[in-house]
């Protein structure tokens, strides 16, 4: 059950990141809810479609939609008190990225996918919702910038599988993979680390 609750937490924090991303875009409450929902379930929906996993997770368990609604309302109320998201957006996005990456990898693993597919599905689950959020809010998606974003997700999903191959218990491997994504992302943010840019001379 702990993994299920962590998945719900990932949905909640990604919904919050969606609200914070459009906090100054002049959207009405319905528009904010749409962005928050796509941010929260976009990656998981794409994963389930590609893995032919039916019914899609939020259709099978509507509690996900309730969590999104509550998280969205809470974030909106928060923004009424404190208008500038500051570091909260980056923190929510980082936590959502980590939780979704590891939950996506775990789901692909449970379907007996190859290690490469597990890593790809985990990474896609983590980054796709953020891509949808950034596109709807009129920003260049983080995955397309020089930021260490998808790289952190790849590293976390890979570490998760590697530690299990070294006979570490699944729950511990999950925790270390989660910490790797969060750690890499926060270090990159705090120290301004970015990937090199490819240029044609």
mmCIF file of C-alpha atoms in Angstrom:
data_model
loop_
_atom_site.group_PDB
_atom_site.id
_atom_site.type_symbol
_atom_site.label_atom_id
_atom_site.label_comp_id
_atom_site.label_asym_id
_atom_site.label_seq_id
_atom_site.Cartn_x
_atom_site.Cartn_y
_atom_site.Cartn_z
ATOM 1 C CA UNK A 1 0.000 0.000 0.000
ATOM 2 C CA UNK A 2 2.928 2.348 0.598
ATOM 3 C CA UNK A 3 3.608 2.515 -3.157
ATOM 4 C CA UNK A 4 -0.049 3.311 -3.825
ATOM 5 C CA UNK A 5 0.019 6.201 -1.348
ATOM 6 C CA UNK A 6 3.270 7.471 -2.830
ATOM 7 C CA UNK A 7 1.605 7.414 -6.258
ATOM 8 C CA UNK A 8 -1.285 9.476 -4.871
ATOM 9 C CA UNK A 9 1.248 11.877 -3.376
ATOM 10 C CA UNK A 10 2.906 12.193 -6.786
ATOM 11 C CA UNK A 11 -0.431 13.047 -8.369
ATOM 12 C CA UNK A 12 -1.073 15.667 -5.693
ATOM 13 C CA UNK A 13 2.295 17.423 -5.972
ATOM 14 C CA UNK A 14 2.229 17.437 -9.768
ATOM 15 C CA UNK A 15 -1.273 18.929 -9.651
ATOM 16 C CA UNK A 16 0.109 21.634 -7.354
ATOM 17 C CA UNK A 17 2.978 22.281 -9.777
ATOM 18 C CA UNK A 18 0.406 22.726 -12.542
ATOM 19 C CA UNK A 19 -1.450 25.325 -10.486
ATOM 20 C CA UNK A 20 1.750 27.195 -9.654
ATOM 21 C CA UNK A 21 2.852 27.161 -13.300
ATOM 22 C CA UNK A 22 -0.278 29.035 -14.434
ATOM 23 C CA UNK A 23 -0.714 31.171 -11.319
ATOM 24 C CA UNK A 24 -0.119 34.373 -13.307
ATOM 25 C CA UNK A 25 -1.702 33.379 -16.605
ATOM 26 C CA UNK A 26 -5.161 34.762 -15.824
ATOM 27 C CA UNK A 27 -6.994 31.429 -16.086
ATOM 28 C CA UNK A 28 -10.318 30.789 -14.416
ATOM 29 C CA UNK A 29 -10.699 27.988 -11.885
ATOM 30 C CA UNK A 30 -11.784 25.482 -14.541
ATOM 31 C CA UNK A 31 -8.742 26.304 -16.683
ATOM 32 C CA UNK A 32 -6.455 25.867 -13.687
ATOM 33 C CA UNK A 33 -8.084 22.509 -12.925
ATOM 34 C CA UNK A 34 -7.566 21.342 -16.516
ATOM 35 C CA UNK A 35 -3.853 22.202 -16.418
ATOM 36 C CA UNK A 36 -3.450 20.592 -12.991
ATOM 37 C CA UNK A 37 -5.212 17.422 -14.146
ATOM 38 C CA UNK A 38 -3.165 17.049 -17.320
ATOM 39 C CA UNK A 39 0.017 17.642 -15.336
ATOM 40 C CA UNK A 40 -0.943 15.041 -12.752
ATOM 41 C CA UNK A 41 -2.204 12.222 -14.984
ATOM 42 C CA UNK A 42 -0.686 12.970 -18.389
ATOM 43 C CA UNK A 43 2.457 10.890 -17.973
ATOM 44 C CA UNK A 44 0.698 7.941 -16.371
ATOM 45 C CA UNK A 45 -2.022 7.945 -19.021
ATOM 46 C CA UNK A 46 0.531 7.873 -21.840
ATOM 47 C CA UNK A 47 2.394 5.064 -20.064
ATOM 48 C CA UNK A 48 -0.750 2.961 -19.653
ATOM 49 C CA UNK A 49 -1.730 3.465 -23.297
ATOM 50 C CA UNK A 50 1.694 2.399 -24.560
ATOM 51 C CA UNK A 51 1.781 -0.616 -22.245
ATOM 52 C CA UNK A 52 -1.791 -1.546 -23.212
ATOM 53 C CA UNK A 53 -2.713 -1.381 -19.537
ATOM 54 C CA UNK A 54 -6.492 -1.132 -19.215
ATOM 55 C CA UNK A 55 -8.423 0.382 -17.654
ATOM 56 C CA UNK A 56 -6.154 3.421 -17.360
ATOM 57 C CA UNK A 57 -5.135 3.930 -13.732
ATOM 58 C CA UNK A 58 -7.334 6.945 -12.967
ATOM 59 C CA UNK A 59 -10.373 5.317 -14.589
ATOM 60 C CA UNK A 60 -9.850 2.154 -12.562
ATOM 61 C CA UNK A 61 -9.462 4.203 -9.379
ATOM 62 C CA UNK A 62 -11.274 7.591 -9.456
ATOM 63 C CA UNK A 63 -9.691 8.512 -6.114
ATOM 64 C CA UNK A 64 -6.875 9.970 -8.237
ATOM 65 C CA UNK A 65 -9.266 12.591 -9.630
ATOM 66 C CA UNK A 66 -10.461 13.438 -6.127
ATOM 67 C CA UNK A 67 -6.855 13.911 -4.977
ATOM 68 C CA UNK A 68 -6.224 16.212 -7.955
ATOM 69 C CA UNK A 69 -9.299 18.307 -7.154
ATOM 70 C CA UNK A 70 -8.363 18.657 -3.483
ATOM 71 C CA UNK A 71 -4.714 19.458 -4.265
ATOM 72 C CA UNK A 72 -5.763 22.030 -6.881
ATOM 73 C CA UNK A 73 -8.158 23.750 -4.513
ATOM 74 C CA UNK A 74 -5.542 23.786 -1.764
ATOM 75 C CA UNK A 75 -2.935 25.282 -4.106
ATOM 76 C CA UNK A 76 -5.369 27.943 -5.318
ATOM 77 C CA UNK A 77 -6.158 28.923 -1.722
ATOM 78 C CA UNK A 78 -2.432 29.012 -1.010
ATOM 79 C CA UNK A 79 -1.893 31.351 -3.947
ATOM 80 C CA UNK A 80 -4.583 33.660 -2.591
ATOM 81 C CA UNK A 81 -2.472 34.077 0.539
ATOM 82 C CA UNK A 82 0.947 34.100 -1.081
ATOM 83 C CA UNK A 83 0.856 35.305 -4.659
ATOM 84 C CA UNK A 84 4.411 34.404 -5.677
ATOM 85 C CA UNK A 85 5.246 30.674 -5.812
ATOM 86 C CA UNK A 86 8.991 31.240 -5.429
ATOM 87 C CA UNK A 87 10.822 27.957 -4.834
ATOM 88 C CA UNK A 88 7.585 26.064 -4.160
ATOM 89 C CA UNK A 89 7.040 25.337 -7.852
ATOM 90 C CA UNK A 90 10.501 23.822 -8.323
ATOM 91 C CA UNK A 91 10.139 21.764 -5.162
ATOM 92 C CA UNK A 92 6.704 20.421 -6.164
ATOM 93 C CA UNK A 93 7.906 19.674 -9.686
ATOM 94 C CA UNK A 94 11.022 17.876 -8.421
ATOM 95 C CA UNK A 95 9.072 15.722 -5.974
ATOM 96 C CA UNK A 96 6.445 14.915 -8.610
ATOM 97 C CA UNK A 97 9.143 14.000 -11.125
ATOM 98 C CA UNK A 98 10.781 11.613 -8.666
ATOM 99 C CA UNK A 99 7.576 9.942 -7.492
ATOM 100 C CA UNK A 100 6.168 9.479 -10.994
ATOM 101 C CA UNK A 101 9.455 8.219 -12.419
ATOM 102 C CA UNK A 102 9.786 5.489 -9.812
ATOM 103 C CA UNK A 103 6.104 4.532 -9.836
ATOM 104 C CA UNK A 104 6.166 4.326 -13.637
ATOM 105 C CA UNK A 105 9.268 2.150 -13.564
ATOM 106 C CA UNK A 106 7.673 -0.078 -10.965
ATOM 107 C CA UNK A 107 4.509 -0.558 -13.030
ATOM 108 C CA UNK A 108 6.481 -1.427 -16.176
ATOM 109 C CA UNK A 109 8.592 -3.813 -14.114
ATOM 110 C CA UNK A 110 5.469 -5.543 -12.762
ATOM 111 C CA UNK A 111 4.443 -6.248 -16.370
ATOM 112 C CA UNK A 112 7.753 -8.072 -16.963
ATOM 113 C CA UNK A 113 9.125 -5.481 -19.356
ATOM 114 C CA UNK A 114 12.813 -5.480 -20.230
ATOM 115 C CA UNK A 115 15.098 -3.215 -18.157
ATOM 116 C CA UNK A 116 15.424 -0.704 -21.003
ATOM 117 C CA UNK A 117 11.645 -0.374 -21.351
ATOM 118 C CA UNK A 118 11.287 -0.062 -17.574
ATOM 119 C CA UNK A 119 13.690 2.892 -17.575
ATOM 120 C CA UNK A 120 12.006 4.528 -20.585
ATOM 121 C CA UNK A 121 8.509 4.109 -19.151
ATOM 122 C CA UNK A 122 9.604 5.434 -15.783
ATOM 123 C CA UNK A 123 11.230 8.472 -17.345
ATOM 124 C CA UNK A 124 8.258 9.141 -19.611
ATOM 125 C CA UNK A 125 5.827 8.869 -16.705
ATOM 126 C CA UNK A 126 7.896 11.420 -14.842
ATOM 127 C CA UNK A 127 8.400 14.013 -17.576
ATOM 128 C CA UNK A 128 5.321 13.833 -19.846
ATOM 129 C CA UNK A 129 2.949 15.566 -17.435
ATOM 130 C CA UNK A 130 5.411 18.413 -16.971
ATOM 131 C CA UNK A 131 5.759 18.777 -20.747
ATOM 132 C CA UNK A 132 1.970 19.124 -21.086
ATOM 133 C CA UNK A 133 1.892 21.642 -18.240
ATOM 134 C CA UNK A 134 4.638 23.806 -19.713
ATOM 135 C CA UNK A 135 3.109 23.759 -23.194
ATOM 136 C CA UNK A 136 -0.319 24.786 -21.871
ATOM 137 C CA UNK A 137 1.239 27.560 -19.792
ATOM 138 C CA UNK A 138 3.153 28.899 -22.799
ATOM 139 C CA UNK A 139 6.640 27.897 -21.673
ATOM 140 C CA UNK A 140 9.402 25.879 -23.281
ATOM 141 C CA UNK A 141 9.181 22.459 -21.568
ATOM 142 C CA UNK A 142 11.922 21.793 -19.015
ATOM 143 C CA UNK A 143 12.859 18.609 -20.868
ATOM 144 C CA UNK A 144 13.787 20.680 -23.938
ATOM 145 C CA UNK A 145 16.003 23.079 -22.016
ATOM 146 C CA UNK A 146 19.521 22.544 -20.757
ATOM 147 C CA UNK A 147 18.270 21.754 -17.256
ATOM 148 C CA UNK A 148 19.102 18.375 -15.732
ATOM 149 C CA UNK A 149 15.543 17.050 -15.746
ATOM 150 C CA UNK A 150 14.962 13.936 -17.820
ATOM 151 C CA UNK A 151 18.576 12.985 -17.038
ATOM 152 C CA UNK A 152 17.717 12.875 -13.334
ATOM 153 C CA UNK A 153 14.702 10.662 -14.076
ATOM 154 C CA UNK A 154 16.817 8.309 -16.181
ATOM 155 C CA UNK A 155 19.408 8.054 -13.435
ATOM 156 C CA UNK A 156 16.818 7.335 -10.751
ATOM 157 C CA UNK A 157 15.032 4.625 -12.744
ATOM 158 C CA UNK A 158 18.343 3.007 -13.690
ATOM 159 C CA UNK A 159 19.563 3.020 -10.091
ATOM 160 C CA UNK A 160 16.274 1.440 -8.993
ATOM 161 C CA UNK A 161 16.829 -1.531 -11.303
ATOM 162 C CA UNK A 162 20.551 -1.773 -10.608
ATOM 163 C CA UNK A 163 20.092 -1.966 -6.847
ATOM 164 C CA UNK A 164 17.497 -4.709 -7.219
ATOM 165 C CA UNK A 165 19.900 -6.626 -9.461
ATOM 166 C CA UNK A 166 22.374 -6.376 -6.568
ATOM 167 C CA UNK A 167 19.731 -8.102 -4.361
ATOM 168 C CA UNK A 168 18.608 -4.975 -2.531
ATOM 169 C CA UNK A 169 14.942 -5.175 -1.385
ATOM 170 C CA UNK A 170 12.528 -3.490 -3.734
ATOM 171 C CA UNK A 171 11.335 -0.928 -1.185
ATOM 172 C CA UNK A 172 14.908 0.176 -0.455
ATOM 173 C CA UNK A 173 15.743 0.355 -4.156
ATOM 174 C CA UNK A 174 12.635 2.499 -4.639
ATOM 175 C CA UNK A 175 13.754 4.857 -1.871
ATOM 176 C CA UNK A 176 17.289 5.194 -3.240
ATOM 177 C CA UNK A 177 15.990 5.761 -6.774
ATOM 178 C CA UNK A 178 13.639 8.431 -5.454
ATOM 179 C CA UNK A 179 16.476 10.111 -3.562
ATOM 180 C CA UNK A 180 18.670 10.035 -6.672
ATOM 181 C CA UNK A 181 16.107 11.913 -8.785
ATOM 182 C CA UNK A 182 15.441 14.501 -6.080
ATOM 183 C CA UNK A 183 19.135 14.879 -5.227
ATOM 184 C CA UNK A 184 20.319 15.337 -8.815
ATOM 185 C CA UNK A 185 17.541 17.787 -9.605
ATOM 186 C CA UNK A 186 18.081 19.899 -6.476
ATOM 187 C CA UNK A 187 21.862 19.935 -6.908
ATOM 188 C CA UNK A 188 21.408 21.074 -10.508
ATOM 189 C CA UNK A 189 19.009 23.829 -9.418
ATOM 190 C CA UNK A 190 21.113 25.053 -6.486
ATOM 191 C CA UNK A 191 24.408 25.061 -8.381
ATOM 192 C CA UNK A 192 23.099 26.001 -11.823
ATOM 193 C CA UNK A 193 24.323 22.790 -13.409
ATOM 194 C CA UNK A 194 23.204 22.299 -16.993
ATOM 195 C CA UNK A 195 23.837 19.900 -19.817
ATOM 196 C CA UNK A 196 26.216 21.007 -22.580
ATOM 197 C CA UNK A 197 24.666 22.485 -25.694
ATOM 198 C CA UNK A 198 25.262 20.760 -29.037
ATOM 199 C CA UNK A 199 26.435 23.256 -31.638
ATOM 200 C CA UNK A 200 27.516 22.796 -35.228
ATOM 201 C CA UNK A 201 30.868 24.570 -35.722
#
